[in-house]
């Protein structure tokens, strides 16, 4: 549970790998807002519930799905 409640810089980078314009900043994949620095995105995610919408819930769910997918891939890997 604690891994899902803690969003890391790596989680944000993983989620934003699909963005087309990284030179313009880093995009919150939940709200599609662009921020100039990773620390700005992380602060936004942690405090977004004060704006009436929780991006942290979105990222926690995404992280849980990635971890589930990774476990499934590791279980399906040959030689295990």
CSV table of C-alpha atoms in Angstrom, one decimal:
chain,number,residue,atom,x,y,z
A,1,UNK,CA,0.0,0.0,0.0
A,2,UNK,CA,2.8,2.5,0.8
A,3,UNK,CA,4.4,2.0,-2.7
A,4,UNK,CA,1.1,3.1,-4.2
A,5,UNK,CA,0.7,6.2,-2.0
A,6,UNK,CA,4.2,7.5,-2.8
A,7,UNK,CA,4.7,9.0,-6.2
A,8,UNK,CA,8.3,9.3,-7.2
A,9,UNK,CA,10.0,11.3,-9.9
A,10,UNK,CA,10.5,8.0,-11.8
A,11,UNK,CA,6.8,7.4,-11.8
A,12,UNK,CA,6.2,10.8,-13.3
A,13,UNK,CA,8.8,10.3,-15.9
A,14,UNK,CA,7.4,6.9,-16.8
A,15,UNK,CA,3.9,8.4,-17.2
A,16,UNK,CA,5.1,11.3,-19.3
A,17,UNK,CA,7.2,9.2,-21.8
A,18,UNK,CA,4.4,9.6,-24.3
A,19,UNK,CA,4.4,13.4,-24.3
A,20,UNK,CA,5.6,14.9,-27.6
A,21,UNK,CA,7.1,18.1,-26.4
A,22,UNK,CA,9.5,17.5,-23.4
A,23,UNK,CA,11.5,20.6,-24.2
A,24,UNK,CA,8.5,22.7,-23.1
A,25,UNK,CA,8.3,21.0,-19.6
A,26,UNK,CA,6.7,18.0,-18.0
A,27,UNK,CA,3.1,17.2,-18.3
A,28,UNK,CA,0.8,16.0,-15.6
A,29,UNK,CA,-0.8,13.1,-17.4
A,30,UNK,CA,-3.9,13.3,-15.3
A,31,UNK,CA,-4.8,17.0,-16.0
A,32,UNK,CA,-2.6,17.6,-19.1
A,33,UNK,CA,-1.0,20.6,-17.5
A,34,UNK,CA,2.6,21.4,-18.4
A,35,UNK,CA,5.1,22.4,-15.7
A,36,UNK,CA,8.7,23.7,-16.2
A,37,UNK,CA,10.3,21.3,-13.7
A,38,UNK,CA,9.8,17.8,-12.4
A,39,UNK,CA,9.6,19.1,-8.9
A,40,UNK,CA,6.7,21.4,-9.9
A,41,UNK,CA,4.8,18.4,-11.3
A,42,UNK,CA,5.4,16.4,-8.1
A,43,UNK,CA,4.2,19.3,-5.9
A,44,UNK,CA,1.1,19.7,-8.2
A,45,UNK,CA,0.3,16.0,-7.9
A,46,UNK,CA,0.7,16.0,-4.1
A,47,UNK,CA,-1.4,19.1,-3.6
A,48,UNK,CA,-3.9,18.7,-6.4
A,49,UNK,CA,-6.7,17.7,-4.1
A,50,UNK,CA,-6.8,21.3,-2.9
A,51,UNK,CA,-7.8,22.2,-6.4
A,52,UNK,CA,-10.8,19.9,-6.3
A,53,UNK,CA,-9.3,17.0,-8.2
A,54,UNK,CA,-6.7,14.5,-7.1
A,55,UNK,CA,-4.0,13.8,-9.6
A,56,UNK,CA,-2.3,11.7,-6.9
A,57,UNK,CA,-5.2,9.1,-7.1
A,58,UNK,CA,-4.6,8.9,-10.9
A,59,UNK,CA,-0.9,8.4,-10.5
A,60,UNK,CA,-1.3,5.9,-7.7
A,61,UNK,CA,-3.7,3.9,-9.8
A,62,UNK,CA,-1.3,4.0,-12.8
A,63,UNK,CA,1.6,2.9,-10.6
A,64,UNK,CA,-0.5,0.0,-9.3
A,65,UNK,CA,-1.3,-1.1,-12.8
A,66,UNK,CA,2.3,-0.9,-13.9
A,67,UNK,CA,3.4,-3.0,-10.9
A,68,UNK,CA,0.7,-5.5,-11.7
A,69,UNK,CA,1.8,-5.7,-15.3
A,70,UNK,CA,5.5,-6.0,-14.3
A,71,UNK,CA,4.6,-8.9,-12.0
A,72,UNK,CA,2.7,-10.6,-14.7
A,73,UNK,CA,5.5,-10.3,-17.2
A,74,UNK,CA,8.0,-11.6,-14.6
A,75,UNK,CA,5.7,-14.6,-13.9
A,76,UNK,CA,5.4,-15.3,-17.6
A,77,UNK,CA,9.1,-15.0,-18.3
A,78,UNK,CA,10.7,-18.3,-19.5
A,79,UNK,CA,13.1,-20.1,-17.2
A,80,UNK,CA,11.3,-19.3,-13.9
